[in-house]
mmCIF file of C-alpha atoms and ligand atoms in Angstrom:
data_model
loop_
_atom_site.group_PDB
_atom_site.id
_atom_site.type_symbol
_atom_site.label_atom_id
_atom_site.label_comp_id
_atom_site.label_asym_id
_atom_site.label_seq_id
_atom_site.Cartn_x
_atom_site.Cartn_y
_atom_site.Cartn_z
ATOM 1 C CA MET A 1 -21.366 13.249 20.195
ATOM 2 C CA THR A 2 -23.654 12.883 17.191
ATOM 3 C CA MET A 3 -23.450 13.253 13.387
ATOM 4 C CA PHE A 4 -25.636 15.941 11.785
ATOM 5 C CA SER A 5 -26.629 16.674 8.379
ATOM 6 C CA ILE A 6 -26.467 20.190 7.021
ATOM 7 C CA PRO A 7 -29.160 21.202 4.483
ATOM 8 C CA LYS A 8 -28.244 20.657 0.938
ATOM 9 C CA ASP A 9 -26.529 23.395 -1.214
ATOM 10 C CA GLU A 10 -24.776 22.089 -4.154
ATOM 11 C CA SER A 11 -24.153 18.714 -2.633
ATOM 12 C CA GLU A 12 -25.084 16.746 0.486
ATOM 13 C CA GLN A 13 -22.848 17.699 3.491
ATOM 14 C CA GLU A 14 -22.105 15.585 6.583
ATOM 15 C CA LYS A 15 -20.130 16.453 9.701
ATOM 16 C CA HIS A 16 -17.950 14.181 11.839
ATOM 17 C CA GLU A 17 -15.379 14.727 14.470
ATOM 18 C CA ILE A 18 -12.869 12.561 12.861
ATOM 19 C CA ILE A 19 -12.467 11.355 9.288
ATOM 20 C CA ILE A 20 -10.131 8.512 8.494
ATOM 21 C CA VAL A 21 -9.197 8.177 4.891
ATOM 22 C CA GLY A 22 -7.923 4.606 4.089
ATOM 23 C CA SER A 23 -8.728 1.052 4.943
ATOM 24 C CA GLY A 24 -5.331 -0.867 5.472
ATOM 25 C CA PRO A 25 -4.176 -1.743 8.951
ATOM 26 C CA ALA A 26 -3.414 1.915 9.817
ATOM 27 C CA GLY A 27 -6.834 3.249 8.864
ATOM 28 C CA LEU A 28 -8.906 0.435 10.440
ATOM 29 C CA THR A 29 -6.848 0.486 13.792
ATOM 30 C CA ALA A 30 -7.390 4.324 13.745
ATOM 31 C CA GLY A 31 -10.962 3.348 13.523
ATOM 32 C CA ILE A 32 -10.888 1.140 16.616
ATOM 33 C CA TYR A 33 -9.330 3.784 18.682
ATOM 34 C CA ALA A 34 -11.477 6.750 17.415
ATOM 35 C CA ILE A 35 -14.794 4.673 18.172
ATOM 36 C CA ARG A 36 -13.583 3.380 21.469
ATOM 37 C CA GLY A 37 -12.499 6.900 22.423
ATOM 38 C CA GLY A 38 -16.007 8.110 22.006
ATOM 39 C CA ALA A 39 -15.567 10.229 18.770
ATOM 40 C CA ASP A 40 -18.044 10.471 16.076
ATOM 41 C CA ALA A 41 -15.919 9.041 13.362
ATOM 42 C CA ILE A 42 -16.219 7.645 9.935
ATOM 43 C CA LEU A 43 -13.797 5.979 7.627
ATOM 44 C CA ILE A 44 -13.674 6.385 3.847
ATOM 45 C CA GLY A 45 -11.835 3.279 2.631
ATOM 46 C CA GLY A 46 -11.899 3.423 -1.134
ATOM 47 C CA TYR A 47 -13.562 1.112 -3.691
ATOM 48 C CA SER A 48 -10.778 -1.425 -3.326
ATOM 49 C CA SER A 49 -10.523 -1.493 0.450
ATOM 50 C CA GLY A 50 -8.006 -3.313 2.631
ATOM 51 C CA GLY A 51 -4.594 -1.955 1.333
ATOM 52 C CA GLN A 52 -1.607 -3.821 0.324
ATOM 53 C CA LEU A 53 -2.266 -6.870 2.590
ATOM 54 C CA MET A 54 -5.132 -7.746 0.196
ATOM 55 C CA LEU A 55 -2.403 -8.523 -2.333
ATOM 56 C CA THR A 56 -0.382 -10.723 -0.112
ATOM 57 C CA THR A 57 -0.394 -14.300 0.759
ATOM 58 C CA GLU A 58 0.523 -15.744 4.043
ATOM 59 C CA VAL A 59 1.388 -13.283 6.780
ATOM 60 C CA GLU A 60 3.302 -14.907 9.745
ATOM 61 C CA ASN A 61 4.661 -11.708 11.424
ATOM 62 C CA TYR A 62 1.409 -10.283 12.796
ATOM 63 C CA PRO A 63 1.090 -11.185 16.426
ATOM 64 C CA GLY A 64 -1.970 -13.130 17.608
ATOM 65 C CA PHE A 65 -1.812 -15.636 14.693
ATOM 66 C CA PRO A 66 0.263 -18.822 15.677
ATOM 67 C CA GLU A 67 -0.287 -20.233 12.134
ATOM 68 C CA PRO A 68 0.130 -17.965 9.122
ATOM 69 C CA ILE A 69 -2.967 -16.007 8.130
ATOM 70 C CA LEU A 70 -3.713 -14.896 4.508
ATOM 71 C CA GLY A 71 -3.427 -11.141 4.085
ATOM 72 C CA PRO A 72 -7.107 -10.624 2.759
ATOM 73 C CA GLU A 73 -8.410 -12.674 5.659
ATOM 74 C CA LEU A 74 -6.527 -10.549 8.281
ATOM 75 C CA MET A 75 -8.019 -7.450 6.657
ATOM 76 C CA LYS A 76 -11.523 -9.017 6.745
ATOM 77 C CA ARG A 77 -11.178 -9.777 10.443
ATOM 78 C CA MET A 78 -9.834 -6.187 11.231
ATOM 79 C CA ARG A 79 -12.678 -4.758 9.394
ATOM 80 C CA GLU A 80 -15.274 -7.011 11.228
ATOM 81 C CA GLN A 81 -13.749 -5.983 14.537
ATOM 82 C CA VAL A 82 -14.157 -2.173 13.715
ATOM 83 C CA GLU A 83 -17.558 -2.458 12.330
ATOM 84 C CA ARG A 84 -18.696 -4.564 15.437
ATOM 85 C CA LEU A 85 -17.437 -1.455 17.286
ATOM 86 C CA GLY A 86 -19.698 0.779 15.357
ATOM 87 C CA LEU A 87 -17.508 2.336 12.795
ATOM 88 C CA LYS A 88 -19.224 3.433 9.581
ATOM 89 C CA ILE A 89 -17.100 2.511 6.518
ATOM 90 C CA ILE A 90 -17.779 4.104 3.191
ATOM 91 C CA ASP A 91 -16.348 1.985 0.400
ATOM 92 C CA LYS A 92 -15.788 4.783 -2.244
ATOM 93 C CA ASP A 93 -12.866 6.775 -3.377
ATOM 94 C CA VAL A 94 -12.108 10.072 -1.899
ATOM 95 C CA THR A 95 -12.029 12.471 -4.932
ATOM 96 C CA LYS A 96 -10.724 15.641 -3.248
ATOM 97 C CA ILE A 97 -9.567 16.897 0.135
ATOM 98 C CA ASN A 98 -9.588 20.458 1.118
ATOM 99 C CA LEU A 99 -7.319 21.159 4.151
ATOM 100 C CA LYS A 100 -6.997 24.701 3.228
ATOM 101 C CA GLU A 101 -10.029 25.940 5.230
ATOM 102 C CA ARG A 102 -11.544 24.676 8.476
ATOM 103 C CA PRO A 103 -13.535 22.602 9.005
ATOM 104 C CA PHE A 104 -11.700 20.463 6.472
ATOM 105 C CA LYS A 105 -13.640 18.989 3.575
ATOM 106 C CA VAL A 106 -13.458 15.542 2.089
ATOM 107 C CA HIS A 107 -15.341 14.842 -1.069
ATOM 108 C CA VAL A 108 -16.599 11.642 -2.152
ATOM 109 C CA GLU A 109 -18.918 11.653 -5.266
ATOM 110 C CA ASP A 110 -21.938 13.998 -4.420
ATOM 111 C CA THR A 111 -21.145 14.045 -0.813
ATOM 112 C CA THR A 112 -18.990 16.519 1.228
ATOM 113 C CA TYR A 113 -17.961 15.261 4.612
ATOM 114 C CA ILE A 114 -16.718 18.117 6.777
ATOM 115 C CA THR A 115 -14.504 17.567 9.905
ATOM 116 C CA ASP A 116 -12.332 19.037 12.538
ATOM 117 C CA SER A 117 -9.742 16.280 12.366
ATOM 118 C CA ILE A 118 -8.646 13.993 9.636
ATOM 119 C CA ILE A 119 -6.336 10.900 9.748
ATOM 120 C CA LEU A 120 -4.544 10.255 6.369
ATOM 121 C CA ALA A 121 -3.819 6.559 6.001
ATOM 122 C CA THR A 122 -3.954 6.130 2.271
ATOM 123 C CA GLY A 123 -0.828 3.870 2.191
ATOM 124 C CA ALA A 124 1.410 3.290 -0.887
ATOM 125 C CA SER A 125 1.127 1.784 -4.285
ATOM 126 C CA ALA A 126 3.346 -0.394 -6.446
ATOM 127 C CA ARG A 127 6.245 1.440 -7.906
ATOM 128 C CA GLU A 128 6.363 1.088 -11.886
ATOM 129 C CA LEU A 129 9.416 0.556 -14.111
ATOM 130 C CA ASN A 130 8.256 3.469 -16.248
ATOM 131 C CA MET A 131 8.840 1.984 -19.646
ATOM 132 C CA PRO A 132 6.408 2.198 -22.573
ATOM 133 C CA SER A 133 6.384 -1.632 -23.077
ATOM 134 C CA GLU A 134 5.347 -2.001 -19.478
ATOM 135 C CA GLN A 135 2.376 0.369 -20.100
ATOM 136 C CA LYS A 136 1.546 -1.543 -23.274
ATOM 137 C CA LEU A 137 1.536 -5.052 -21.676
ATOM 138 C CA LYS A 138 0.122 -4.079 -18.324
ATOM 139 C CA GLY A 139 -2.586 -6.858 -17.487
ATOM 140 C CA LYS A 140 -1.116 -8.891 -20.407
ATOM 141 C CA GLY A 141 1.634 -10.368 -18.542
ATOM 142 C CA VAL A 142 2.916 -7.393 -16.779
ATOM 143 C CA SER A 143 1.605 -7.626 -13.109
ATOM 144 C CA TYR A 144 2.149 -6.030 -9.719
ATOM 145 C CA CYS A 145 0.544 -8.682 -7.794
ATOM 146 C CA ALA A 146 1.512 -12.299 -7.896
ATOM 147 C CA VAL A 147 -1.310 -13.369 -5.674
ATOM 148 C CA CYS A 148 -3.857 -11.828 -7.940
ATOM 149 C CA ASP A 149 -2.304 -13.018 -11.350
ATOM 150 C CA GLY A 150 0.060 -15.798 -10.647
ATOM 151 C CA ALA A 151 -2.502 -18.473 -11.522
ATOM 152 C CA PHE A 152 -2.742 -17.366 -15.070
ATOM 153 C CA PHE A 153 0.855 -18.530 -15.636
ATOM 154 C CA LYS A 154 0.642 -22.043 -14.492
ATOM 155 C CA ASN A 155 3.652 -24.149 -15.702
ATOM 156 C CA THR A 156 5.162 -21.276 -17.748
ATOM 157 C CA ASP A 157 8.464 -19.230 -17.207
ATOM 158 C CA VAL A 158 8.001 -16.084 -15.175
ATOM 159 C CA VAL A 159 10.190 -13.244 -14.154
ATOM 160 C CA VAL A 160 10.110 -11.408 -10.968
ATOM 161 C CA ILE A 161 12.053 -7.923 -10.686
ATOM 162 C CA GLY A 162 13.348 -6.802 -7.333
ATOM 163 C CA GLY A 163 15.157 -8.088 -4.269
ATOM 164 C CA GLY A 164 13.012 -6.975 -1.378
ATOM 165 C CA ASP A 165 10.626 -8.898 0.727
ATOM 166 C CA THR A 166 7.660 -8.582 -1.776
ATOM 167 C CA ALA A 167 9.956 -9.923 -4.729
ATOM 168 C CA ILE A 168 11.295 -12.838 -2.820
ATOM 169 C CA GLU A 169 7.828 -13.776 -1.106
ATOM 170 C CA ASP A 170 6.257 -13.453 -4.495
ATOM 171 C CA SER A 171 8.916 -15.776 -6.004
ATOM 172 C CA ILE A 172 8.351 -18.308 -3.445
ATOM 173 C CA TYR A 173 4.578 -18.192 -4.112
ATOM 174 C CA LEU A 174 4.851 -18.286 -7.812
ATOM 175 C CA SER A 175 7.516 -21.267 -7.662
ATOM 176 C CA LYS A 176 4.586 -23.461 -6.801
ATOM 177 C CA ILE A 177 2.572 -22.324 -9.729
ATOM 178 C CA ALA A 178 5.084 -21.552 -12.545
ATOM 179 C CA LYS A 179 7.676 -23.816 -14.217
ATOM 180 C CA THR A 180 10.547 -21.409 -13.350
ATOM 181 C CA VAL A 181 10.826 -18.104 -11.628
ATOM 182 C CA THR A 182 13.858 -15.973 -12.505
ATOM 183 C CA VAL A 183 14.514 -13.246 -10.203
ATOM 184 C CA VAL A 184 16.311 -10.164 -11.832
ATOM 185 C CA HIS A 185 17.798 -8.088 -9.281
ATOM 186 C CA ARG A 186 19.995 -4.912 -9.705
ATOM 187 C CA ARG A 187 22.615 -5.826 -7.044
ATOM 188 C CA ASP A 188 24.280 -9.035 -6.070
ATOM 189 C CA LYS A 189 22.627 -9.186 -2.621
ATOM 190 C CA LEU A 190 19.000 -9.399 -1.718
ATOM 191 C CA ARG A 191 17.435 -6.813 0.671
ATOM 192 C CA ALA A 192 14.724 -9.372 1.675
ATOM 193 C CA GLN A 193 14.782 -10.885 5.191
ATOM 194 C CA ALA A 194 17.139 -13.763 5.908
ATOM 195 C CA ILE A 195 14.363 -16.230 6.381
ATOM 196 C CA LEU A 196 12.794 -15.556 2.941
ATOM 197 C CA GLN A 197 16.249 -15.604 1.238
ATOM 198 C CA LYS A 198 17.128 -19.017 2.800
ATOM 199 C CA GLN A 199 13.659 -20.405 1.790
ATOM 200 C CA ALA A 200 14.032 -18.992 -1.909
ATOM 201 C CA PHE A 201 17.688 -20.184 -2.362
ATOM 202 C CA SER A 202 16.563 -23.611 -1.403
ATOM 203 C CA ILE A 203 13.741 -23.923 -4.106
ATOM 204 C CA PRO A 204 15.149 -25.475 -7.353
ATOM 205 C CA ASN A 205 12.992 -23.704 -9.793
ATOM 206 C CA ILE A 206 13.721 -20.129 -8.588
ATOM 207 C CA LYS A 207 16.868 -18.739 -10.396
ATOM 208 C CA PHE A 208 18.466 -15.607 -9.755
ATOM 209 C CA VAL A 209 20.129 -13.099 -12.336
ATOM 210 C CA TRP A 210 22.233 -10.596 -10.291
ATOM 211 C CA ASN A 211 23.479 -7.092 -10.956
ATOM 212 C CA SER A 212 20.854 -6.871 -13.806
ATOM 213 C CA VAL A 213 18.035 -4.747 -14.977
ATOM 214 C CA ILE A 214 15.169 -5.066 -17.407
ATOM 215 C CA SER A 215 15.717 -2.718 -20.383
ATOM 216 C CA ASP A 216 12.548 -3.750 -22.309
ATOM 217 C CA ILE A 217 9.546 -6.054 -22.090
ATOM 218 C CA ILE A 218 8.873 -7.846 -25.528
ATOM 219 C CA GLY A 219 5.501 -8.873 -26.917
ATOM 220 C CA GLU A 220 2.627 -7.347 -28.754
ATOM 221 C CA LYS A 221 -0.587 -8.634 -27.334
ATOM 222 C CA LYS A 222 1.111 -10.519 -24.386
ATOM 223 C CA VAL A 223 4.457 -10.721 -22.623
ATOM 224 C CA GLU A 224 6.977 -12.957 -24.607
ATOM 225 C CA ALA A 225 10.340 -12.030 -23.260
ATOM 226 C CA VAL A 226 12.274 -9.507 -21.391
ATOM 227 C CA LYS A 227 15.649 -7.902 -22.276
ATOM 228 C CA VAL A 228 17.898 -8.194 -19.475
ATOM 229 C CA VAL A 229 21.141 -5.873 -19.080
ATOM 230 C CA ASN A 230 24.072 -6.822 -16.910
ATOM 231 C CA LYS A 231 25.057 -3.640 -15.077
ATOM 232 C CA ILE A 232 28.704 -4.668 -14.893
ATOM 233 C CA ASP A 233 29.637 -5.849 -18.391
ATOM 234 C CA ARG A 234 26.590 -4.226 -20.069
ATOM 235 C CA HIS A 235 25.950 -7.672 -21.765
ATOM 236 C CA GLU A 236 22.285 -7.775 -22.976
ATOM 237 C CA ASN A 237 20.304 -11.067 -22.875
ATOM 238 C CA THR A 238 16.877 -12.080 -23.862
ATOM 239 C CA LEU A 239 14.915 -14.210 -21.470
ATOM 240 C CA ASN A 240 11.739 -15.818 -22.664
ATOM 241 C CA CYS A 241 8.780 -15.526 -20.276
ATOM 242 C CA SER A 242 5.085 -15.331 -20.154
ATOM 243 C CA ALA A 243 4.816 -12.744 -17.239
ATOM 244 C CA VAL A 244 6.747 -10.117 -15.397
ATOM 245 C CA PHE A 245 6.090 -9.494 -11.854
ATOM 246 C CA VAL A 246 7.232 -5.960 -10.965
ATOM 247 C CA ASP A 247 8.114 -5.842 -7.282
ATOM 248 C CA ILE A 248 10.329 -2.789 -6.979
ATOM 249 C CA GLY A 249 8.909 -1.109 -4.034
ATOM 250 C CA HIS A 250 6.084 1.447 -3.411
ATOM 251 C CA ILE A 251 5.312 5.137 -3.791
ATOM 252 C CA PRO A 252 3.225 6.855 -1.115
ATOM 253 C CA ASN A 253 -0.323 7.817 -1.930
ATOM 254 C CA THR A 254 -0.192 11.550 -1.290
ATOM 255 C CA SER A 255 -1.606 13.059 -4.398
ATOM 256 C CA LEU A 256 -4.867 14.085 -2.588
ATOM 257 C CA VAL A 257 -3.026 16.300 -0.235
ATOM 258 C CA GLU A 258 0.347 17.024 -2.002
ATOM 259 C CA ASP A 259 -0.039 20.889 -2.026
ATOM 260 C CA GLN A 260 -1.682 21.101 1.260
ATOM 261 C CA VAL A 261 0.580 19.240 3.835
ATOM 262 C CA GLU A 262 4.247 19.191 4.037
ATOM 263 C CA LEU A 263 5.881 16.211 2.302
ATOM 264 C CA THR A 264 9.241 14.730 2.444
ATOM 265 C CA ALA A 265 11.661 14.780 -0.450
ATOM 266 C CA GLU A 266 10.240 11.232 -1.357
ATOM 267 C CA LYS A 267 6.703 12.443 -1.202
ATOM 268 C CA TYR A 268 5.792 10.799 2.117
ATOM 269 C CA ILE A 269 3.690 12.928 4.539
ATOM 270 C CA LYS A 270 6.234 14.627 6.829
ATOM 271 C CA LEU A 271 5.592 13.928 10.507
ATOM 272 C CA TYR A 272 6.242 16.180 13.478
ATOM 273 C CA GLY A 273 6.540 13.852 16.314
ATOM 274 C CA GLU A 274 4.587 10.447 16.026
ATOM 275 C CA THR A 275 1.566 11.207 13.878
ATOM 276 C CA ARG A 276 1.151 14.939 13.683
ATOM 277 C CA THR A 277 1.541 16.684 10.249
ATOM 278 C CA SER A 278 2.520 20.121 9.345
ATOM 279 C CA LEU A 279 -1.367 21.260 9.735
ATOM 280 C CA ASP A 280 -2.982 21.139 13.205
ATOM 281 C CA GLY A 281 -5.812 18.528 13.161
ATOM 282 C CA VAL A 282 -4.351 16.568 10.384
ATOM 283 C CA PHE A 283 -2.709 13.352 11.326
ATOM 284 C CA ALA A 284 -1.023 10.562 9.278
ATOM 285 C CA ALA A 285 -0.408 6.785 9.799
ATOM 286 C CA GLY A 286 0.943 3.917 8.008
ATOM 287 C CA ASP A 287 2.859 3.691 4.797
ATOM 288 C CA VAL A 288 1.867 6.989 3.532
ATOM 289 C CA ALA A 289 4.092 8.542 6.129
ATOM 290 C CA ASP A 290 6.513 5.719 6.815
ATOM 291 C CA HIS A 291 9.354 4.981 4.536
ATOM 292 C CA LEU A 292 11.291 2.970 7.037
ATOM 293 C CA TYR A 293 9.251 0.153 8.740
ATOM 294 C CA ARG A 294 6.219 -0.332 6.334
ATOM 295 C CA GLN A 295 4.963 -3.414 8.192
ATOM 296 C CA ALA A 296 1.278 -4.280 8.845
ATOM 297 C CA ILE A 297 1.952 -4.115 12.631
ATOM 298 C CA THR A 298 3.808 -0.749 12.515
ATOM 299 C CA ALA A 299 1.104 0.741 10.382
ATOM 300 C CA ALA A 300 -1.543 -0.562 12.908
ATOM 301 C CA GLY A 301 0.541 1.066 15.705
ATOM 302 C CA MET A 302 0.677 4.399 13.925
ATOM 303 C CA GLY A 303 -3.080 4.215 13.324
ATOM 304 C CA ALA A 304 -3.679 3.835 17.108
ATOM 305 C CA LYS A 305 -1.395 6.723 17.879
ATOM 306 C CA ALA A 306 -3.065 8.914 15.160
ATOM 307 C CA SER A 307 -6.526 8.273 16.681
ATOM 308 C CA LEU A 308 -5.196 9.029 20.289
ATOM 309 C CA ASP A 309 -3.524 12.271 18.978
ATOM 310 C CA ALA A 310 -6.766 13.190 17.086
ATOM 311 C CA LEU A 311 -8.911 12.677 20.286
ATOM 312 C CA ARG A 312 -6.463 14.803 22.230
ATOM 313 C CA TYR A 313 -6.670 17.455 19.558
ATOM 314 C CA LEU A 314 -10.428 17.520 19.589
ATOM 315 C CA GLN A 315 -10.427 18.229 23.266
ATOM 316 C CA THR A 316 -8.036 21.091 22.926
ATOM 317 C CA ILE A 317 -10.213 22.814 20.316
ATOM 318 C CA LYS A 318 -13.260 22.255 22.456
ATOM 319 C CA GLY A 319 -11.429 24.168 25.140
HETATM 320 P P1 LIG B 401 11.519 -2.666 -0.857
HETATM 321 O O1 LIG B 401 12.053 -3.165 0.424
HETATM 322 O O2 LIG B 401 11.607 -1.172 -1.211
HETATM 323 O O3 LIG B 401 12.479 -3.369 -2.182
HETATM 324 C C1 LIG B 401 12.384 -2.993 -3.508
HETATM 325 C C2 LIG B 401 13.335 -3.758 -4.339
HETATM 326 O O4 LIG B 401 13.242 -3.321 -5.523
HETATM 327 C C3 LIG B 401 14.739 -3.617 -3.703
HETATM 328 O O5 LIG B 401 15.390 -4.827 -3.917
HETATM 329 C C4 LIG B 401 15.405 -2.578 -4.843
HETATM 330 O O6 LIG B 401 16.706 -2.846 -5.020
HETATM 331 C C5 LIG B 401 14.623 -2.876 -5.922
HETATM 332 N N1 LIG B 401 14.353 -1.822 -6.767
HETATM 333 C C6 LIG B 401 13.902 -0.550 -6.519
HETATM 334 N N2 LIG B 401 13.787 0.357 -7.550
HETATM 335 C C7 LIG B 401 14.098 -0.534 -8.732
HETATM 336 C C8 LIG B 401 14.208 -0.333 -10.028
HETATM 337 N N3 LIG B 401 13.768 0.905 -10.654
HETATM 338 N N4 LIG B 401 14.602 -1.240 -10.829
HETATM 339 C C9 LIG B 401 15.010 -2.491 -10.332
HETATM 340 N N5 LIG B 401 14.878 -2.746 -9.110
HETATM 341 C C10 LIG B 401 14.386 -1.668 -8.256
HETATM 342 O O7 LIG B 401 10.061 -2.888 -1.284
HETATM 343 P P2 LIG B 401 9.057 -4.273 -0.936
HETATM 344 O O8 LIG B 401 9.922 -5.557 -1.310
HETATM 345 O O9 LIG B 401 7.900 -4.055 -1.679
HETATM 346 O O10 LIG B 401 8.826 -4.058 0.637
HETATM 347 C C11 LIG B 401 8.394 -2.979 1.113
HETATM 348 C C12 LIG B 401 8.067 -2.931 2.526
HETATM 349 O O11 LIG B 401 7.128 -3.930 2.949
HETATM 350 C C13 LIG B 401 9.538 -3.398 3.264
HETATM 351 O O12 LIG B 401 9.641 -2.671 4.421
HETATM 352 C C14 LIG B 401 9.236 -4.915 3.478
HETATM 353 O O13 LIG B 401 10.008 -5.153 4.663
HETATM 354 C C15 LIG B 401 7.729 -4.884 3.656
HETATM 355 N N6 LIG B 401 7.250 -6.191 3.551
HETATM 356 C C16 LIG B 401 7.248 -7.153 4.423
HETATM 357 C C17 LIG B 401 6.730 -8.486 4.174
HETATM 358 C C18 LIG B 401 6.862 -9.402 5.443
HETATM 359 O O14 LIG B 401 7.179 -8.978 6.558
HETATM 360 N N7 LIG B 401 6.338 -10.606 5.198
HETATM 361 C C19 LIG B 401 6.331 -8.727 3.004
HETATM 362 C C20 LIG B 401 6.337 -7.864 1.969
HETATM 363 C C21 LIG B 401 6.871 -6.509 2.235
HETATM 364 P P3 LIG B 401 17.812 -2.599 -3.984
HETATM 365 O O15 LIG B 401 17.779 -3.703 -2.998
HETATM 366 O O16 LIG B 401 19.053 -2.336 -4.808
HETATM 367 O O17 LIG B 401 17.386 -1.241 -3.285
#
């Protein structure tokens, strides 16, 4: 099963049996199974490859690592494993996917990759608050990644918004850098796992503001404060801070295919069975199709299943 080049028309074309889009745990695991299954596969991973684990600190729930492993280190090892097996990885962004005609087309700069089977593993991105002051102060104190930006706010007061695993993990991480971390959560109970909650509640410089949301972020050139509204008594308070870490969940990265495969009401790729989408030959794995589990290990498992399904599909079209 070999790759061949088609003569140039308006752009370079390259055909493969399976194209995997995305380089998080789902995409890389799909790569391992595709290559080991004997397929001519490539992975297009984006300029900032590695997915959300690149933005996390210690991972202690990925089996095989008795001691916690840093998210970026885990992704580096997954990548090394799949490259050793022979998968070609293209570290560029996909600009367009055409699933309306067969073979499918995946566009990357001047090259068009054509394929019989595609695995969508494009993950999810941080959800934003959607307020003008957030847009104005992005990168000037408004951040979506504590690991990336936390060090800029040494010994200052910072705010974390959200009550899930990400918010609480980030708060614990930031508590070691910042003077105080104030978690503003819209309810009076955290969604985060019990072990993280217990840890956060025991750290003296992490404070909680319950039943509250941010109504505005104040500052011209950098974040200076946030306005916090209590949802029960509508009381508004100003909280001085130098940074706001927005950890309010994620939205699936489906814009490349949204009018071409069926999506759920929340814009995740709709699955039929384990990894099949509404189009034969198009499979999905990881956070782009999973609103429920969203773990590195479940994404990796879905990636393996997607490749096994794609390999089976290739057999059926070969007859
Ligand atoms: P999440 O679980 O969806 O939590 C989002 C949090 O933000 C919730 O507490 C939610 O409040 C709040 N929220 C949502 N929209 C909001 C808004 N507009 N304004 C204010 N607050 C808002 O997202 P996540 O924490 O990023 O976690 C995503 C997935 O990754 C989860 O499955 C999680 O288990 C997983 N994860 C796992 C680990 C780990 O295992 N170590 C680490 C990080 C993430 P409500 O609670 O009221 O809904």
